[in-house]
Coordinates of N, CA, C and O in Angstrom, one line a residue:
M185 N -23.2 -14.1 1.4 CA -22.1 -13.7 2.3 C -21.9 -12.2 2.2 O -21.7 -11.7 1.1
E186 N -22.0 -11.5 3.3 CA -21.7 -10.1 3.3 C -20.2 -9.8 3.4 O -19.5 -10.5 4.2
F187 N -19.8 -8.8 2.7 CA -18.3 -8.5 2.8 C -18.2 -7.0 3.1 O -18.8 -6.2 2.4
N188 N -17.5 -6.7 4.1 CA -17.3 -5.4 4.6 C -15.8 -5.1 4.7 O -15.0 -6.0 5.0
S189 N -15.4 -3.9 4.5 CA -14.0 -3.5 4.5 C -13.5 -3.3 5.9 O -12.3 -3.2 6.1
V190 N -14.3 -3.3 6.9 CA -13.9 -3.2 8.3 C -12.9 -4.3 8.7 O -13.2 -5.5 8.5
G191 N -11.8 -3.9 9.2 CA -10.8 -4.9 9.5 C -9.6 -5.0 8.5 O -8.7 -5.7 8.7
T192 N -9.7 -4.2 7.4 CA -8.6 -4.1 6.4 C -7.5 -3.4 7.1 O -7.6 -2.4 7.8
K193 N -6.3 -4.0 6.9 CA -5.1 -3.4 7.6 C -3.9 -3.5 6.7 O -3.7 -4.4 5.9
L194 N -3.0 -2.5 6.9 CA -1.7 -2.5 6.3 C -0.6 -2.7 7.4 O -0.6 -1.9 8.3
S195 N 0.2 -3.7 7.3 CA 1.2 -4.0 8.3 C 2.6 -3.8 7.6 O 2.7 -4.0 6.4
V196 N 3.6 -3.5 8.4 CA 4.9 -3.2 7.9 C 6.0 -3.8 8.7 O 5.8 -4.1 9.9
K197 N 7.2 -4.0 8.1 CA 8.4 -4.4 8.9 C 9.6 -3.9 8.0 O 9.5 -3.7 6.8
S198 N 10.7 -3.6 8.7 CA 11.8 -3.1 8.0 C 13.1 -3.7 8.6 O 13.1 -4.2 9.7
G199 N 14.1 -3.7 7.8 CA 15.4 -4.2 8.3 C 15.4 -5.6 8.8 O 14.9 -6.5 8.1
T200 N 15.8 -5.8 10.0 CA 15.9 -7.2 10.5 C 14.7 -7.6 11.3 O 14.7 -8.7 12.0
E201 N 13.7 -6.8 11.3 CA 12.4 -7.1 12.0 C 11.9 -8.4 11.4 O 11.9 -8.6 10.2
T202 N 11.4 -9.3 12.3 CA 10.8 -10.6 11.8 C 9.3 -10.6 11.8 O 8.7 -11.3 11.0
A203 N 8.7 -9.7 12.5 CA 7.2 -9.7 12.6 C 6.7 -8.4 12.0 O 7.3 -7.3 12.2
Y204 N 5.6 -8.5 11.3 CA 4.9 -7.3 10.8 C 4.2 -6.5 12.0 O 3.7 -7.2 12.9
K205 N 4.2 -5.2 11.9 CA 3.5 -4.4 12.9 C 2.4 -3.7 12.1 O 2.6 -3.1 11.0
E206 N 1.2 -3.7 12.7 CA 0.0 -3.0 12.0 C 0.1 -1.5 12.1 O 0.5 -1.0 13.2
T207 N -0.1 -0.8 11.0 CA -0.1 0.6 11.0 C -1.4 1.1 11.6 O -2.4 0.3 11.7
Y208 N -1.5 2.3 12.0 CA -2.7 2.8 12.6 C -3.2 4.1 11.9 O -2.5 4.9 11.5
G209 N -4.6 4.2 11.8 CA -5.2 5.3 11.2 C -5.6 5.1 9.7 O -6.1 6.1 9.1
L210 N -5.4 4.0 9.2 CA -5.7 3.7 7.8 C -7.2 3.8 7.5 O -8.0 3.2 8.3
Y211 N -7.6 4.6 6.5 CA -9.0 4.6 6.2 C -9.3 4.5 4.7 O -10.5 4.4 4.3
N212 N -8.3 4.4 3.8 CA -8.6 4.2 2.4 C -7.4 3.4 1.8 O -6.2 3.8 2.0
V213 N -7.7 2.4 1.0 CA -6.6 1.6 0.3 C -6.9 1.7 -1.2 O -8.0 1.8 -1.6
P214 N -5.8 1.6 -2.0 CA -6.0 1.7 -3.5 C -6.4 0.4 -4.1 O -6.4 -0.7 -3.4
E215 N -6.6 0.4 -5.4 CA -6.7 -0.8 -6.2 C -5.4 -1.5 -6.1 O -4.3 -0.9 -6.1
M216 N -5.3 -2.8 -6.0 CA -4.1 -3.6 -5.9 C -4.0 -4.6 -7.0 O -5.0 -5.1 -7.5
G217 N -2.8 -5.0 -7.3 CA -2.5 -5.9 -8.4 C -1.9 -5.2 -9.5 O -1.7 -4.0 -9.5
G218 N -1.5 -6.0 -10.5 CA -0.8 -5.3 -11.7 C -1.6 -5.5 -12.9 O -2.4 -6.4 -13.1
S219 N -1.3 -4.6 -13.9 CA -1.9 -4.7 -15.2 C -0.7 -5.1 -16.2 O 0.3 -4.4 -16.2
T220 N -0.9 -6.2 -16.9 CA 0.1 -6.6 -17.9 C 0.0 -5.7 -19.1 O -1.1 -5.6 -19.7
E221 N 1.1 -5.1 -19.5 CA 1.1 -4.4 -20.8 C 1.3 -5.4 -21.9 O 2.0 -6.4 -21.8
Y222 N 0.6 -5.2 -23.0 CA 0.7 -6.1 -24.2 C 1.4 -5.3 -25.3 O 1.2 -4.2 -25.6
L223 N 2.4 -6.1 -25.9 CA 3.2 -5.5 -26.9 C 2.7 -5.9 -28.3 O 2.4 -7.0 -28.5
D224 N 2.6 -4.9 -29.2 CA 2.1 -5.1 -30.5 C 3.2 -5.8 -31.3 O 4.3 -5.2 -31.5
V225 N 3.0 -7.0 -31.8 CA 4.0 -7.7 -32.6 C 3.4 -8.0 -34.0 O 3.9 -9.0 -34.7
T226 N 2.5 -7.2 -34.4 CA 1.9 -7.4 -35.8 C 2.9 -7.2 -36.8 O 3.7 -6.2 -36.8
N227 N 3.0 -8.1 -37.8 CA 4.0 -7.9 -38.9 C 3.3 -7.9 -40.2 O 2.1 -8.1 -40.3
L228 N 4.0 -7.7 -41.3 CA 3.4 -7.5 -42.6 C 2.8 -8.8 -43.1 O 2.0 -8.7 -44.1
G229 N 3.1 -10.0 -42.5 CA 2.5 -11.2 -43.0 C 1.1 -11.5 -42.2 O 0.5 -12.5 -42.6
D230 N 0.8 -10.7 -41.2 CA -0.4 -10.9 -40.4 C -1.7 -10.3 -41.1 O -1.6 -9.3 -41.7
S231 N -2.8 -11.0 -40.9 CA -4.1 -10.5 -41.4 C -4.9 -9.8 -40.2 O -5.9 -9.3 -40.4
H232 N -4.3 -9.9 -39.0 CA -5.0 -9.3 -37.9 C -3.9 -8.9 -36.9 O -2.7 -9.3 -36.9
K233 N -4.2 -8.0 -35.9 CA -3.3 -7.5 -34.9 C -2.9 -8.7 -34.0 O -3.8 -9.4 -33.6
R234 N -1.6 -8.8 -33.7 CA -1.1 -9.8 -32.7 C -0.4 -9.1 -31.6 O 0.2 -8.0 -31.8
T235 N -0.6 -9.6 -30.4 CA 0.1 -9.1 -29.2 C 0.7 -10.2 -28.4 O 0.3 -11.3 -28.4
V236 N 1.7 -9.8 -27.6 CA 2.3 -10.8 -26.6 C 2.4 -10.0 -25.3 O 2.5 -8.8 -25.2
P237 N 2.3 -10.8 -24.2 CA 2.4 -10.1 -22.9 C 3.8 -9.5 -22.7 O 4.8 -10.0 -23.0
G238 N 3.7 -8.3 -22.1 CA 4.9 -7.6 -21.7 C 5.1 -7.6 -20.2 O 4.8 -8.6 -19.6
I239 N 5.5 -6.5 -19.6 CA 5.8 -6.5 -18.2 C 4.5 -6.0 -17.5 O 3.6 -5.4 -18.0
S240 N 4.5 -6.3 -16.2 CA 3.4 -5.9 -15.3 C 3.7 -4.5 -14.8 O 4.8 -4.2 -14.5
D241 N 2.6 -3.7 -14.7 CA 2.8 -2.3 -14.1 C 1.9 -2.3 -12.8 O 0.7 -2.3 -12.9
Y242 N 2.6 -2.2 -11.7 CA 2.0 -2.2 -10.4 C 1.6 -0.8 -10.0 O 0.8 -0.6 -9.0
G243 N 2.1 0.2 -10.6 CA 1.9 1.6 -10.2 C 2.6 1.9 -8.9 O 3.5 1.3 -8.5
S244 N 2.1 2.9 -8.3 CA 2.6 3.3 -6.9 C 1.4 3.4 -6.0 O 0.7 4.4 -5.9
P245 N 1.1 2.3 -5.3 CA 0.0 2.3 -4.4 C 0.0 3.5 -3.4 O 1.0 3.8 -2.8
E246 N -1.2 4.1 -3.2 CA -1.3 5.2 -2.3 C -2.4 4.8 -1.2 O -3.5 4.4 -1.6
F247 N -2.0 5.0 0.0 CA -2.9 4.7 1.2 C -3.2 6.0 1.9 O -2.3 6.8 2.1
Q248 N -4.4 6.1 2.4 CA -4.7 7.3 3.2 C -4.9 7.0 4.6 O -5.5 6.0 5.0
Y249 N -4.4 7.9 5.5 CA -4.4 7.8 6.9 C -4.9 9.0 7.6 O -4.7 10.1 7.1
Y250 N -5.5 8.8 8.8 CA -5.7 9.9 9.7 C -4.5 10.0 10.5 O -3.9 9.0 10.9
N251 N -4.0 11.2 10.8 CA -2.8 11.5 11.6 C -3.2 11.4 13.0 O -3.8 12.3 13.6
T252 N -2.9 10.3 13.7 CA -3.4 10.0 15.0 C -2.3 10.0 16.1 O -2.1 9.1 16.9
K253 N -1.5 11.1 16.1 CA -0.4 11.2 17.1 C -1.0 11.1 18.5 O -2.0 11.7 18.9
D254 N -0.2 10.3 19.3 CA -0.5 10.2 20.7 C -1.9 9.5 21.0 O -2.4 9.6 22.1
D255 N -2.5 8.8 20.0 CA -3.7 8.1 20.2 C -3.3 6.9 21.1 O -2.3 6.3 21.0
T256 N -4.2 6.5 22.0 CA -3.9 5.5 23.0 C -4.8 4.3 22.9 O -5.0 3.5 23.8
D257 N -5.4 4.0 21.7 CA -6.3 2.9 21.5 C -5.7 1.5 21.8 O -6.2 0.6 22.3
S258 N -4.4 1.4 21.3 CA -3.8 0.1 21.5 C -2.3 0.3 21.5 O -1.7 0.8 20.6
A259 N -1.6 -0.2 22.5 CA -0.2 -0.1 22.7 C 0.6 -0.9 21.7 O 1.8 -0.7 21.4
T260 N -0.1 -2.0 21.1 CA 0.6 -2.9 20.2 C 0.7 -2.3 18.7 O 1.3 -2.9 17.9
L261 N -0.1 -1.3 18.5 CA -0.1 -0.7 17.1 C 1.0 0.4 17.0 O 1.5 0.9 18.0
I262 N 1.4 0.7 15.8 CA 2.3 1.8 15.6 C 1.5 3.1 15.8 O 0.7 3.4 14.9
M263 N 1.7 3.7 16.9 CA 0.9 4.9 17.2 C 1.4 6.2 16.6 O 0.7 7.1 16.5
Q264 N 2.6 6.2 16.2 CA 3.2 7.3 15.5 C 3.4 7.0 14.1 O 4.5 7.1 13.6
T265 N 2.4 6.6 13.4 CA 2.5 6.1 12.0 C 3.2 7.1 11.1 O 4.1 6.8 10.3
W266 N 2.8 8.4 11.1 CA 3.4 9.4 10.3 C 4.9 9.5 10.5 O 5.7 9.5 9.6
E267 N 5.3 9.6 11.8 CA 6.7 9.7 12.1 C 7.5 8.5 11.7 O 8.6 8.7 11.2
T268 N 6.9 7.3 11.8 CA 7.6 6.1 11.4 C 7.9 6.1 9.9 O 9.0 5.9 9.4
F269 N 6.8 6.4 9.1 CA 6.9 6.5 7.7 C 7.9 7.6 7.2 O 8.7 7.4 6.3
R270 N 7.8 8.8 7.9 CA 8.6 9.9 7.5 C 10.1 9.5 7.8 O 11.0 9.9 7.0
T271 N 10.4 8.9 8.9 CA 11.8 8.5 9.2 C 12.3 7.5 8.1 O 13.4 7.7 7.6
W272 N 11.5 6.5 7.7 CA 11.9 5.6 6.6 C 12.1 6.3 5.3 O 13.0 6.0 4.5
Q273 N 11.2 7.3 5.0 CA 11.3 8.1 3.8 C 12.7 8.8 3.7 O 13.4 8.7 2.8
L274 N 13.0 9.5 4.8 CA 14.2 10.3 4.9 C 15.5 9.4 4.8 O 16.5 9.8 4.2
A275 N 15.4 8.2 5.3 CA 16.5 7.3 5.3 C 16.6 6.4 4.0 O 17.6 5.7 3.8
G276 N 15.5 6.5 3.2 CA 15.5 5.7 2.0 C 15.4 4.2 2.3 O 15.8 3.3 1.6
T277 N 14.7 3.9 3.4 CA 14.6 2.5 3.9 C 13.6 1.7 3.0 O 12.5 2.2 2.6
V278 N 14.0 0.5 2.6 CA 13.1 -0.4 1.9 C 12.3 -1.1 3.0 O 12.8 -1.7 4.0
V279 N 11.0 -1.1 2.8 CA 10.0 -1.6 3.8 C 9.3 -2.8 3.2 O 8.9 -2.8 2.0
D280 N 8.9 -3.8 4.0 CA 8.1 -4.9 3.6 C 6.6 -4.6 4.0 O 6.4 -4.2 5.2
F281 N 5.7 -4.7 3.1 CA 4.3 -4.4 3.3 C 3.5 -5.7 3.3 O 3.7 -6.6 2.5
K282 N 2.4 -5.7 4.1 CA 1.4 -6.8 4.0 C 0.0 -6.1 4.1 O -0.3 -5.6 5.2
L283 N -0.7 -6.2 3.0 CA -2.1 -5.7 3.1 C -3.0 -6.8 3.2 O -3.0 -7.8 2.5
E284 N -3.9 -6.8 4.3 CA -4.8 -7.9 4.6 C -6.3 -7.4 4.6 O -6.6 -6.3 5.2
Y285 N -7.1 -8.1 3.9 CA -8.5 -7.8 3.8 C -9.2 -8.7 4.9 O -8.7 -9.7 5.3
P286 N -10.5 -8.4 5.3 CA -11.1 -9.2 6.3 C -11.4 -10.6 6.0 O -11.5 -11.5 6.9
D287 N -11.4 -11.0 4.7 CA -11.6 -12.4 4.3 C -10.3 -13.2 4.4 O -10.3 -14.4 4.0
G288 N -9.2 -12.6 4.7 CA -7.9 -13.2 4.8 C -7.0 -13.1 3.6 O -5.9 -13.5 3.6
S289 N -7.6 -12.6 2.5 CA -6.8 -12.4 1.3 C -6.0 -11.1 1.4 O -6.2 -10.3 2.3
G290 N -5.1 -10.9 0.5 CA -4.3 -9.7 0.5 C -3.1 -9.7 -0.4 O -3.0 -10.5 -1.4
F291 N -2.1 -8.9 -0.1 CA -0.9 -8.8 -0.9 C 0.3 -8.5 -0.1 O 0.2 -7.9 1.0
T292 N 1.5 -8.9 -0.5 CA 2.7 -8.5 0.1 C 3.7 -8.0 -1.0 O 3.6 -8.4 -2.1
W293 N 4.5 -7.0 -0.6 CA 5.5 -6.5 -1.5 C 6.5 -5.7 -0.7 O 6.3 -5.4 0.5
S294 N 7.6 -5.3 -1.3 CA 8.6 -4.4 -0.7 C 8.8 -3.2 -1.5 O 8.6 -3.2 -2.7
G295 N 9.1 -2.1 -0.8 CA 9.3 -0.8 -1.5 C 9.7 0.3 -0.5 O 9.7 0.1 0.7
K296 N 9.9 1.4 -1.1 CA 10.2 2.6 -0.3 C 8.9 3.4 -0.1 O 8.0 3.2 -0.8
V297 N 9.0 4.3 0.9 CA 7.8 5.1 1.2 C 8.0 6.6 0.9 O 9.1 7.1 1.0
S298 N 6.9 7.2 0.7 CA 6.9 8.7 0.6 C 5.5 9.1 1.2 O 4.5 8.6 0.9
V299 N 5.6 10.1 2.1 CA 4.4 10.6 2.8 C 4.3 12.1 2.6 O 5.2 12.8 2.4
R300 N 3.0 12.5 2.5 CA 2.7 13.9 2.4 C 1.4 14.2 3.1 O 0.5 13.4 3.1
K301 N 1.4 15.3 3.8 CA 0.2 15.8 4.5 C -0.9 16.2 3.4 O -0.5 16.8 2.4
E302 N -2.1 15.8 3.7 CA -3.2 16.3 2.8 C -3.7 17.6 3.2 O -3.4 18.1 4.3
S303 N -4.4 18.3 2.3 CA -5.0 19.6 2.7 C -6.0 19.4 3.8 O -6.5 18.4 4.0
T304 N -6.2 20.5 4.5 CA -7.1 20.5 5.6 C -7.8 21.8 5.8 O -7.4 22.8 5.1
G305 N -8.8 21.9 6.5 CA -9.6 23.2 6.7 C -10.2 23.2 8.1 O -9.9 22.3 9.0
V306 N -11.1 24.1 8.3 CA -11.7 24.3 9.6 C -12.5 23.0 10.0 O -13.2 22.5 9.1
N307 N -12.3 22.5 11.2 CA -13.1 21.4 11.7 C -12.9 20.1 10.9 O -13.9 19.4 10.7
Q308 N -11.7 19.9 10.4 CA -11.4 18.7 9.6 C -10.2 18.0 10.3 O -9.3 18.6 10.8
P309 N -10.2 16.6 10.2 CA -9.1 15.9 10.8 C -7.9 16.0 9.9 O -7.9 16.2 8.7
M310 N -6.7 15.9 10.6 CA -5.4 15.9 9.9 C -5.3 14.5 9.2 O -5.6 13.5 9.8
K311 N -4.9 14.5 7.9 CA -4.7 13.3 7.2 C -3.4 13.4 6.4 O -2.8 14.4 6.2
F312 N -2.9 12.2 6.0 CA -1.7 12.1 5.2 C -1.9 10.9 4.2 O -2.7 10.0 4.4
K313 N -1.1 11.0 3.1 CA -1.0 9.9 2.1 C 0.3 9.3 2.2 O 1.3 9.9 2.3
L314 N 0.3 7.9 2.1 CA 1.5 7.1 2.0 C 1.5 6.6 0.6 O 0.5 5.9 0.2
T315 N 2.6 6.9 -0.1 CA 2.8 6.3 -1.4 C 3.9 5.3 -1.3 O 5.0 5.7 -0.7
T316 N 3.8 4.1 -1.9 CA 4.8 3.2 -1.8 C 5.4 2.9 -3.2 O 4.6 2.9 -4.2
S317 N 6.7 2.8 -3.4 CA 7.2 2.3 -4.6 C 7.0 0.7 -4.5 O 6.7 0.2 -3.5
V318 N 7.2 0.1 -5.7 CA 7.1 -1.4 -5.7 C 8.4 -1.9 -6.2 O 8.8 -1.7 -7.4
E319 N 9.2 -2.4 -5.3 CA 10.6 -2.9 -5.6 C 10.7 -4.4 -5.6 O 11.8 -4.9 -5.5
S320 N 9.6 -5.1 -5.6 CA 9.5 -6.5 -5.7 C 8.3 -6.9 -6.4 O 7.5 -6.1 -6.8
E321 N 8.1 -8.2 -6.6 CA 6.8 -8.7 -7.1 C 5.7 -8.4 -6.1 O 6.0 -8.4 -4.9
I322 N 4.5 -8.1 -6.5 CA 3.4 -8.1 -5.6 C 2.8 -9.5 -5.5 O 2.4 -10.0 -6.5
E323 N 2.9 -10.1 -4.4 CA 2.5 -11.5 -4.2 C 1.1 -11.5 -3.6 O 0.8 -10.7 -2.7
D324 N 0.3 -12.4 -4.2 CA -1.1 -12.6 -3.6 C -1.0 -13.4 -2.4 O -0.3 -14.4 -2.3
V325 N -1.9 -13.0 -1.4 CA -2.1 -13.8 -0.2 C -3.5 -14.4 -0.3 O -4.4 -13.6 -0.4
D326 N -3.6 -15.7 -0.3 CA -4.9 -16.3 -0.5 C -5.7 -16.3 0.8 O -5.2 -16.4 1.9
A327 N -7.0 -16.2 0.6 CA -7.9 -16.2 1.8 C -7.8 -17.6 2.4 O -7.6 -18.6 1.7
I328 N -8.0 -17.6 3.7 CA -7.9 -18.9 4.4 C -9.2 -19.6 4.3 O -10.3 -19.1 4.3

C-alpha cells in the first residue's frame, strides 16, 4: 500500500462553532503525539536503576503555511487563514484542532495559537508558522 501525505489537513473551530473548518495553505506538519517522561525512583536498596512513568510532554506543535490571501480555489475553506489565526492569537482564543492524515487517522486537541511570518526573499512565496499550545489531551483519531 502506498502512503502519500497529499490530503493531510488541519481543521479548526472555536467558541460555539459545531463544525470544523479546514484551514488553507498548509504544507508542513510536525511530529505528533507525546513523549512520556520517566522519573528515576532508584533507592539505596536497589541493585539497578528503576523508573516510573511521569507526565506526557506534547511540546508546541508548529505547522507551516503559505500565506494565500484572496485565493479563490474553494469558498468552503478558510481563505484568510493568517488573519483568522492572528485574530484568535490577539484575543487569546482557545481553539479546537483536528489533524487528519489521508488514511483517516489523526489527532484532536485544544489550545491557543501563535503565528509569525517566516523570512522571505526575492521570488519566494510568503509563508507563516502556526504554533499551538496544548491545553488538553492530544486524542488519537483511528483510521477508518
